[in-house]
XYZ file of C-alpha atoms in Angstrom:
574
model
C -98.961 151.831 117.679
C -97.102 154.384 115.598
C -94.211 151.993 115.079
C -96.605 149.180 114.153
C -98.208 151.393 111.521
C -94.835 152.170 109.931
C -93.983 148.490 109.910
C -97.226 147.624 108.121
C -96.696 150.402 105.585
C -93.175 149.157 104.921
C -94.395 145.582 104.424
C -97.169 146.850 102.121
C -94.609 148.809 100.098
C -92.445 145.716 99.802
C -95.463 143.693 98.692
C -96.523 146.312 96.121
C -92.981 146.591 94.767
C -92.678 142.832 94.452
C -96.038 142.572 92.714
C -95.172 145.272 90.146
C -91.764 143.749 89.548
C -93.293 140.314 89.009
C -95.834 141.705 86.521
C -93.087 143.571 84.664
C -90.912 140.483 84.614
C -93.761 138.378 83.257
C -94.365 140.885 80.463
C -90.699 140.810 79.521
C -90.698 137.023 79.555
C -93.693 136.925 77.218
C -91.937 139.241 74.762
C -88.750 137.187 74.979
C -90.754 133.985 74.548
C -92.441 135.447 71.458
C -89.081 136.366 69.934
C -87.660 132.965 70.799
C -90.675 131.276 69.212
C -90.108 133.200 65.980
C -86.424 132.358 65.994
C -87.120 128.707 66.788
C -89.718 128.549 64.032
C -87.241 129.866 61.504
C -84.450 127.742 62.910
C -86.643 124.640 62.983
C -87.797 125.167 59.409
C -84.238 125.797 58.280
C -82.882 122.884 60.332
C -85.398 120.383 58.957
C -84.781 121.580 55.426
C -81.028 121.577 55.968
C -80.982 118.056 57.389
C -83.254 116.728 54.661
C -81.201 118.348 51.902
C -77.905 117.370 53.497
C -78.935 113.728 53.936
C -80.327 113.465 50.380
C -77.322 115.235 48.897
C -74.810 113.040 50.722
C -76.734 109.896 49.832
C -76.673 110.912 46.178
C -73.002 111.941 46.515
C -72.169 108.389 47.557
C -73.972 107.042 44.479
C -72.055 109.425 42.206
C -68.739 108.629 43.882
C -69.269 104.865 43.765
C -70.362 105.022 40.114
C -67.394 107.185 39.124
C -64.891 105.036 41.008
C -66.287 101.868 39.414
C -66.030 103.384 35.927
C -62.645 104.957 36.604
C -61.212 101.768 38.097
C -62.496 99.702 35.200
C -61.016 101.994 32.534
C -57.712 102.285 34.385
C -57.415 98.518 34.912
C -58.125 97.912 31.222
C -55.435 100.360 30.087
C -52.875 98.979 32.562
C -53.565 95.337 31.681
C -50.348 93.814 30.306
C -52.138 91.828 27.577
C -53.977 94.970 26.426
C -50.710 96.945 26.289
C -48.982 94.103 24.430
C -51.825 93.987 21.903
C -51.620 97.780 21.453
C -47.823 97.688 20.980
C -48.184 94.846 18.445
C -50.747 96.900 16.522
C -48.443 99.947 16.536
C -45.536 97.871 15.212
C -47.502 95.898 12.638
C -50.962 97.081 11.608
C -52.339 93.786 10.399
C -55.907 92.553 10.533
C -54.994 89.853 13.046
C -53.457 92.370 15.445
C -56.367 94.744 15.028
C -58.920 91.937 15.564
C -57.051 90.820 18.702
C -57.214 94.299 20.227
C -60.872 94.762 19.196
C -61.826 91.482 20.890
C -60.220 92.591 24.146
C -61.870 96.006 23.923
C -65.306 94.541 23.046
C -65.130 92.138 25.987
C -64.181 95.003 28.319
C -66.766 97.455 26.950
C -69.584 94.933 27.227
C -69.188 94.898 31.033
C -68.907 98.682 31.471
C -71.663 100.738 33.086
C -71.002 103.506 30.554
C -69.749 102.619 27.086
C -66.375 103.753 25.710
C -64.723 104.223 22.382
C -61.012 103.829 21.794
C -58.295 105.318 19.606
C -54.715 104.098 19.110
C -52.301 106.719 17.807
C -48.539 106.788 17.315
C -46.171 109.575 18.314
C -46.351 111.113 14.819
C -50.040 111.943 15.134
C -51.143 109.041 12.957
C -54.403 107.286 13.809
C -53.577 103.575 13.837
C -56.899 102.085 14.989
C -60.260 103.307 16.327
C -63.721 102.103 17.311
C -65.175 105.196 15.638
C -66.440 105.238 12.080
C -64.833 107.696 9.703
C -68.027 109.766 9.614
C -68.004 110.399 13.364
C -64.362 111.473 13.585
C -63.897 115.176 13.044
C -60.465 116.619 12.395
C -60.910 118.874 15.462
C -61.567 115.877 17.701
C -58.545 113.961 16.328
C -56.256 116.957 16.792
C -57.583 117.422 20.340
C -56.751 113.776 21.082
C -53.215 114.339 19.783
C -52.805 117.334 22.096
C -54.013 115.324 25.106
C -51.651 112.485 24.202
C -48.765 114.947 24.116
C -49.621 116.115 27.657
C -49.971 112.479 28.775
C -46.415 111.747 27.623
C -45.089 114.062 30.333
C -46.701 111.987 33.113
C -44.658 108.865 32.352
C -46.459 105.538 32.036
C -49.403 106.484 34.256
C -52.976 106.859 32.994
C -53.716 110.504 32.155
C -57.248 111.918 32.424
C -58.585 114.715 30.285
C -61.879 116.251 29.158
C -63.167 116.871 25.635
C -66.060 119.236 25.151
C -67.930 120.482 22.150
C -70.676 123.072 21.916
C -74.168 121.725 22.658
C -72.816 118.230 23.439
C -72.122 116.383 26.637
C -68.486 116.317 27.710
C -66.431 113.162 27.097
C -63.816 111.972 29.572
C -60.501 110.861 28.082
C -58.221 108.178 29.578
C -54.800 108.120 27.883
C -52.139 105.426 28.452
C -48.699 105.868 26.827
C -47.311 102.658 25.268
C -43.556 102.172 25.629
C -41.000 99.776 24.239
C -37.399 99.731 25.391
C -38.206 102.702 27.676
C -39.375 104.785 24.691
C -42.971 105.911 24.055
C -44.135 104.608 20.668
C -47.853 105.416 20.885
C -50.988 105.882 22.968
C -54.248 104.123 23.793
C -57.093 106.572 24.426
C -60.415 105.518 25.974
C -63.218 108.009 25.325
C -65.941 107.748 27.981
C -69.127 108.924 26.299
C -70.720 111.860 28.144
C -74.111 111.267 26.542
C -74.073 107.588 27.568
C -73.046 108.531 31.103
C -75.857 111.101 31.308
C -78.351 108.525 30.066
C -77.142 105.987 32.645
C -77.495 108.490 35.496
C -80.847 109.888 34.311
C -82.698 107.382 36.492
C -81.292 109.042 39.640
C -83.628 111.483 41.380
C -81.052 114.209 42.027
C -78.533 116.093 39.951
C -74.773 115.798 39.979
C -71.603 117.196 38.455
C -68.075 115.785 38.234
C -65.134 118.049 37.350
C -61.382 117.732 37.320
C -59.284 119.875 39.648
C -59.250 122.676 37.031
C -63.080 122.842 37.101
C -63.444 121.214 33.672
C -66.771 119.362 33.590
C -66.432 115.593 33.116
C -70.113 114.859 33.789
C -73.175 117.070 34.330
C -76.746 115.888 34.740
C -78.026 119.152 33.156
C -76.410 121.301 30.521
C -77.579 124.404 32.370
C -74.993 123.800 35.113
C -72.115 124.032 32.640
C -70.783 127.527 32.056
C -68.565 128.962 29.370
C -65.659 126.740 28.245
C -67.293 123.730 29.951
C -66.502 124.955 33.455
C -68.384 124.628 36.728
C -67.610 126.827 39.724
C -69.621 125.568 42.678
C -69.310 125.874 46.425
C -68.017 122.879 48.315
C -71.097 122.977 50.550
C -73.996 125.396 50.444
C -76.341 126.894 47.903
C -75.835 127.161 44.147
C -78.123 128.824 41.585
C -78.898 127.670 38.070
C -80.776 130.553 36.496
C -83.900 130.807 38.718
C -83.520 127.369 40.260
C -81.820 126.930 43.654
C -79.928 123.802 44.711
C -78.290 122.524 47.871
C -74.816 121.202 47.071
C -72.292 119.005 48.866
C -69.028 117.935 47.322
C -66.062 115.636 47.777
C -62.580 116.012 46.354
C -60.752 112.805 45.428
C -57.121 113.831 45.150
C -55.929 110.434 43.929
C -58.226 110.690 40.869
C -57.898 114.476 40.386
C -61.668 114.974 40.472
C -64.304 116.858 42.469
C -67.787 115.322 42.763
C -70.787 117.589 43.396
C -74.208 116.371 44.493
C -77.112 118.817 43.985
C -80.571 118.630 45.569
C -83.458 120.869 44.569
C -83.793 123.588 47.244
C -86.840 125.787 46.452
C -87.811 128.730 48.627
C -90.237 127.820 51.386
C -93.738 129.316 51.154
C -94.771 128.197 54.639
C -92.405 130.427 56.671
C -94.500 133.661 56.450
C -97.652 131.702 57.342
C -95.959 130.086 60.372
C -94.587 133.431 61.563
C -98.080 134.933 61.347
C -99.526 132.097 63.423
C -96.746 132.512 66.015
C -97.438 136.258 66.241
C -101.183 135.756 66.788
C -100.525 133.108 69.430
C -98.041 135.478 71.112
C -100.676 138.193 71.438
C -103.108 135.708 73.001
C -100.377 134.461 75.361
C -99.626 138.019 76.406
C -103.149 138.813 77.624
C -103.559 135.429 79.325
C -100.170 135.666 81.033
C -100.796 139.255 82.123
C -103.960 138.198 83.919
C -102.274 135.163 85.466
C -99.234 137.174 86.584
C -101.416 139.626 88.477
C -103.158 136.821 90.369
C -99.876 135.029 91.075
C -98.160 138.244 92.199
C -100.886 138.984 94.746
C -100.773 135.445 96.148
C -96.964 135.275 96.268
C -96.774 138.695 97.954
C -98.712 137.320 100.914
C -96.330 134.364 101.232
C -93.292 136.634 100.989
C -94.625 138.892 103.735
C -95.070 135.878 105.991
C -91.584 134.552 105.159
C -89.969 137.941 105.873
C -91.808 138.162 109.195
C -90.574 134.684 110.241
C -86.976 135.545 109.355
C -87.182 138.766 111.432
C -88.202 136.690 114.460
C -85.155 134.437 114.006
C -82.788 137.372 113.488
C -84.006 139.687 116.269
C -85.985 137.691 118.845
C -85.375 133.917 118.944
C -82.460 132.250 117.061
C -83.984 128.840 117.840
C -87.278 129.755 116.157
C -88.049 127.965 112.898
C -89.995 129.203 109.873
C -93.647 128.127 109.700
C -95.706 128.773 106.543
C -99.150 127.231 106.444
C -99.743 127.295 102.670
C -98.345 124.433 100.549
C -96.313 126.299 97.929
C -92.732 127.095 96.912
C -92.324 129.522 99.802
C -93.142 126.740 102.251
C -90.321 124.751 100.632
C -88.040 127.792 101.004
C -88.962 127.970 104.682
C -88.210 124.264 105.090
C -84.799 124.695 103.437
C -84.053 127.684 105.701
C -84.886 125.540 108.728
C -82.555 122.797 107.473
C -79.816 125.348 106.896
C -80.191 126.711 110.432
C -80.084 123.172 111.866
C -76.969 122.421 109.808
C -75.312 125.625 111.036
C -76.021 124.708 114.660
C -74.670 121.198 114.119
C -71.581 122.561 112.359
C -70.925 124.966 115.215
C -71.109 122.102 117.689
C -68.711 120.024 115.579
C -66.253 122.902 115.235
C -66.212 123.451 119.006
C -65.612 119.745 119.558
C -62.915 119.654 116.842
C -61.019 122.533 118.470
C -61.110 120.736 121.819
C -59.956 117.446 120.280
C -57.122 119.114 118.341
C -55.836 120.756 121.505
C -56.162 117.536 123.488
C -54.431 115.345 120.875
C -51.633 117.838 120.266
C -51.044 117.950 124.020
C -50.933 114.153 124.142
C -48.515 113.873 121.200
C -46.285 116.579 122.630
C -46.276 114.865 126.033
C -45.506 111.441 124.556
C -42.674 112.715 122.376
C -41.100 114.624 125.225
C -41.785 112.088 128.006
C -38.867 111.468 130.337
C -38.330 107.890 129.125
C -37.957 108.967 125.495
C -35.637 111.866 126.316
C -33.688 109.788 128.859
C -33.145 106.878 126.451
C -32.182 109.183 123.574
C -29.781 111.255 125.684
C -28.256 108.069 127.139
C -27.584 106.842 123.601
C -26.041 110.208 122.705
C -23.825 110.074 125.809
C -22.545 106.655 124.813
C -21.995 107.646 121.171
C -19.974 110.715 122.200
C -17.331 108.360 123.579
C -17.244 105.998 120.608
C -18.727 107.726 117.544
C -18.813 111.523 117.744
C -20.128 111.963 114.222
C -23.063 109.634 114.886
C -23.761 111.419 118.170
C -23.884 114.754 116.342
C -26.326 113.343 113.791
C -28.544 111.986 116.560
C -28.541 115.363 118.348
C -29.691 117.015 115.097
C -32.484 114.438 114.703
C -33.648 114.950 118.308
C -33.568 118.734 117.871
C -35.646 118.530 114.669
C -38.162 116.183 116.315
C -38.621 118.425 119.346
C -38.892 121.556 117.199
C -41.513 119.872 114.962
C -43.558 118.807 117.998
C -43.697 122.247 119.593
C -44.222 124.146 116.324
C -47.865 125.291 116.166
C -47.626 127.530 113.091
C -48.952 124.796 110.767
C -51.575 122.355 112.041
C -52.137 120.871 108.564
C -49.340 119.850 106.184
C -48.803 117.513 103.250
C -48.256 113.824 103.895
C -44.782 114.149 102.373
C -43.866 116.857 104.907
C -45.148 114.758 107.818
C -43.129 111.760 106.573
C -39.935 113.853 106.824
C -40.597 114.084 110.577
C -41.496 110.366 110.754
C -38.197 109.391 109.134
C -36.233 111.502 111.631
C -38.199 109.992 114.501
C -37.470 106.492 113.165
C -33.758 107.297 112.876
C -33.712 107.887 116.643
C -35.569 104.631 117.256
C -33.259 102.703 114.880
C -30.269 103.958 116.860
C -31.958 102.901 120.075
C -33.134 99.397 119.035
C -30.709 98.579 116.226
C -31.619 95.586 114.078
C -34.435 94.663 116.436
C -36.619 97.321 114.744
C -37.459 97.412 111.039
C -39.858 99.749 109.245
C -40.823 99.566 105.545
C -42.504 102.667 104.049
C -44.330 102.641 100.686
C -46.073 105.931 99.803
C -47.581 106.295 96.317
C -46.524 109.582 94.608
C -50.140 110.792 94.238
C -50.546 110.605 98.039
C -47.628 112.873 98.891
C -49.418 116.181 98.215
C -52.588 115.363 100.190
C -53.166 117.721 103.136
C -53.295 115.841 106.482
C -53.253 116.834 110.136
C -49.810 117.284 111.664
C -48.369 114.359 113.705
C -50.843 111.934 112.062
C -48.839 108.678 111.988
C -46.508 109.107 114.974
C -49.014 107.784 117.599
C -49.506 104.548 115.600
C -45.753 103.928 115.287
C -45.256 104.763 118.962
C -47.954 102.223 119.931
C -46.338 99.525 117.778
C -42.934 100.122 119.434
C -44.313 100.604 122.955
C -46.505 97.489 123.078
C -44.659 95.325 120.588
C -41.387 95.108 122.522
C -43.225 94.043 125.678
C -43.689 90.553 124.291
C -41.178 90.243 121.425
C -37.501 90.911 120.859
C -37.938 92.085 117.269
C -40.630 94.286 115.699
C -41.336 94.868 111.991
C -43.564 97.814 110.981
C -45.073 98.399 107.529
C -46.480 101.793 106.446
C -48.326 102.085 103.092
C -50.374 104.896 101.540
C -52.676 104.459 98.530
C -55.418 106.480 96.809
C -58.798 104.732 96.554
C -60.845 107.090 94.410
C -61.203 110.273 96.450
C -60.010 108.608 99.671
C -56.490 108.441 101.103
C -55.920 105.075 102.800
C -52.881 104.745 105.098
C -52.101 101.368 106.699
C -49.778 101.044 109.711
C -49.178 97.344 110.468
C -46.813 95.533 112.822
C -46.040 91.924 113.717
C -46.268 92.516 117.458
C -48.453 90.748 119.985
C -51.698 92.641 119.162
C -54.621 93.181 121.590
C -56.850 90.789 123.486
C -60.066 90.085 121.631
C -62.398 91.719 124.162
C -60.502 95.053 124.155
C -60.243 94.985 120.363
C -63.993 94.400 119.975
C -64.803 97.323 122.281
C -62.378 99.615 120.434
C -63.840 98.659 117.037
C -67.345 99.496 118.273
C -66.247 102.914 119.581
C -64.387 103.717 116.354
C -67.366 102.700 114.209
C -69.810 104.845 116.187
C -67.356 107.800 116.435
C -67.876 107.677 120.187
C -67.062 111.063 121.711
C -68.134 110.287 125.293
C -64.761 108.901 126.379
C -62.269 111.293 127.940
C -59.273 109.023 127.258
C -56.605 110.052 124.783
C -55.913 107.585 121.965
C -57.204 106.110 118.720
C -60.814 107.088 119.524
C -60.044 110.789 119.693
C -57.836 110.690 116.584
C -60.637 108.939 114.653
C -63.168 111.442 115.961
C -60.976 114.341 114.870
C -60.629 112.903 111.335
C -64.399 112.372 111.184
C -65.094 115.987 112.165
C -62.402 117.441 109.879
C -62.820 115.381 106.707
C -66.377 114.038 106.778
C -68.464 110.955 107.420
C -66.312 108.441 105.492
C -63.134 109.408 107.353
C -61.738 107.850 110.489
C -59.730 104.900 111.828
C -60.335 101.155 111.523
C -58.331 98.413 113.220
C -57.512 94.800 112.328
C -56.380 92.801 115.334
C -54.547 89.488 115.106
C -53.974 88.345 118.697
C -50.432 87.122 119.169
C -49.333 87.916 115.598
C -49.904 91.590 114.886
C -52.008 94.742 114.832
C -53.019 97.069 111.963
C -54.410 100.619 111.987
C -56.165 101.745 108.782
C -56.530 105.523 108.450
C -59.128 106.691 105.879
C -59.318 110.357 104.859
C -61.980 111.570 102.423
C -60.321 114.403 100.450
C -61.433 117.058 97.999
C -59.545 119.512 95.793
C -58.790 121.918 98.655
C -57.045 119.047 100.495
C -54.542 118.647 97.650
C -51.532 120.928 97.509
C -50.646 122.145 94.004
C -46.949 121.780 93.315
């Protein structure tokens, strides 16, 4: 009675400890859940905003890029048009009304189809203005001198179109396209297209978002708002992220087009969210409510689960100390009943595995004894030694080689240090065994071996193929003068498939049918030594898919198919 009292106290202590631990764990989980909810709220708000801004910005970026490329391609194609260059050169050489009208017609036709209108200027290398679409009132001396400076820089780029930017205080920036005109490999003047910044801004004003285009030196070529442009008509924005314009915040994405020497920025309005504090407050209030509800629920659950744990512990003590065959029984339908069921399955699996291991040990010993006996039977030794005796008289070197082969074969058979080896290692023994048989039967015996490289490092049981070859030789020569054996090994997914086929006489149909049935059912009731026990050993060692199958062709041949289901531990790393 005293011992029983201590046992009850110990179980009560375990129950109380479990209950307190469960309540503490629940409290911690509530706190963690509250923190996670706050983080997820912030992350969700930020993620939705980020995705929305990113999608809008990239959609607008595509519009800006496509618009710029269309304008840039059009201006470049106009300046590189051969007829346009010829008209410009003619005007530089002879400033007549006809030449000027010809160039103006080409420019007017081009400008009519442009998204954003241009003006043009034709200047010679001596800083003389030859022709222009501007009126005299709109041309300032500063602008003309700036054009001359840009033309001078364009001369250094060869005959390619040069891009520049002209900016003036309180005006939109104009983009300059300069094409040097050459005759006899000498620059004689320049055509300059001036893309109007104000016209471009007006064209893009219908778009919902803002954008900026700069050259690679951060000079602004286009800006939807003057506020984005800093001193000296520069813009320094992040490639992707947040940019401020005074008190306004924008989300920006950008794309650099190296071939055009430009960077395109797309900006989306990104105001501060006013809903985040409100959402955090709601989450906090809900967390407090969850805490009190969960605390009450955890106490009820802890008390109920403690009873189930006590019962489970008691059942396990019976199995461990009193009756190993006893199985867990929990009346309540809950998770602990499932645990008890899984424990019962585990115990059944352990018992079954123990039975299989005992049977596997017996089969391994029995099969190794059979293989050792067959390899060292008097007929095999007598025939081999008789061949050696004959060779000693006529071919001493061959006799010495055969003695070495026989020694290696016998040593391999009696060696019990390694019961499992790679297929490649076992084939070394097979080849030596076949050398002895070739010497014995000569051209009457042929054996073709085809082993795929990926099969060579698979771990197999020692002396796996020798019984099949021995059967082919033993029974084949009873009815035929010549025997041909084929051995192939292939990987089929995670299975090693080895086929040993001969063109011997085969088996009678009744015996073959009985053998197939025993192999299929992994019959372990027979005490005979042969294919049944080898198949049973493979089944126990490698799993349900492993074993031996036969294909019998009465009078024409017999085939043994060995299937081994392998996993990573059955592959040898080399």
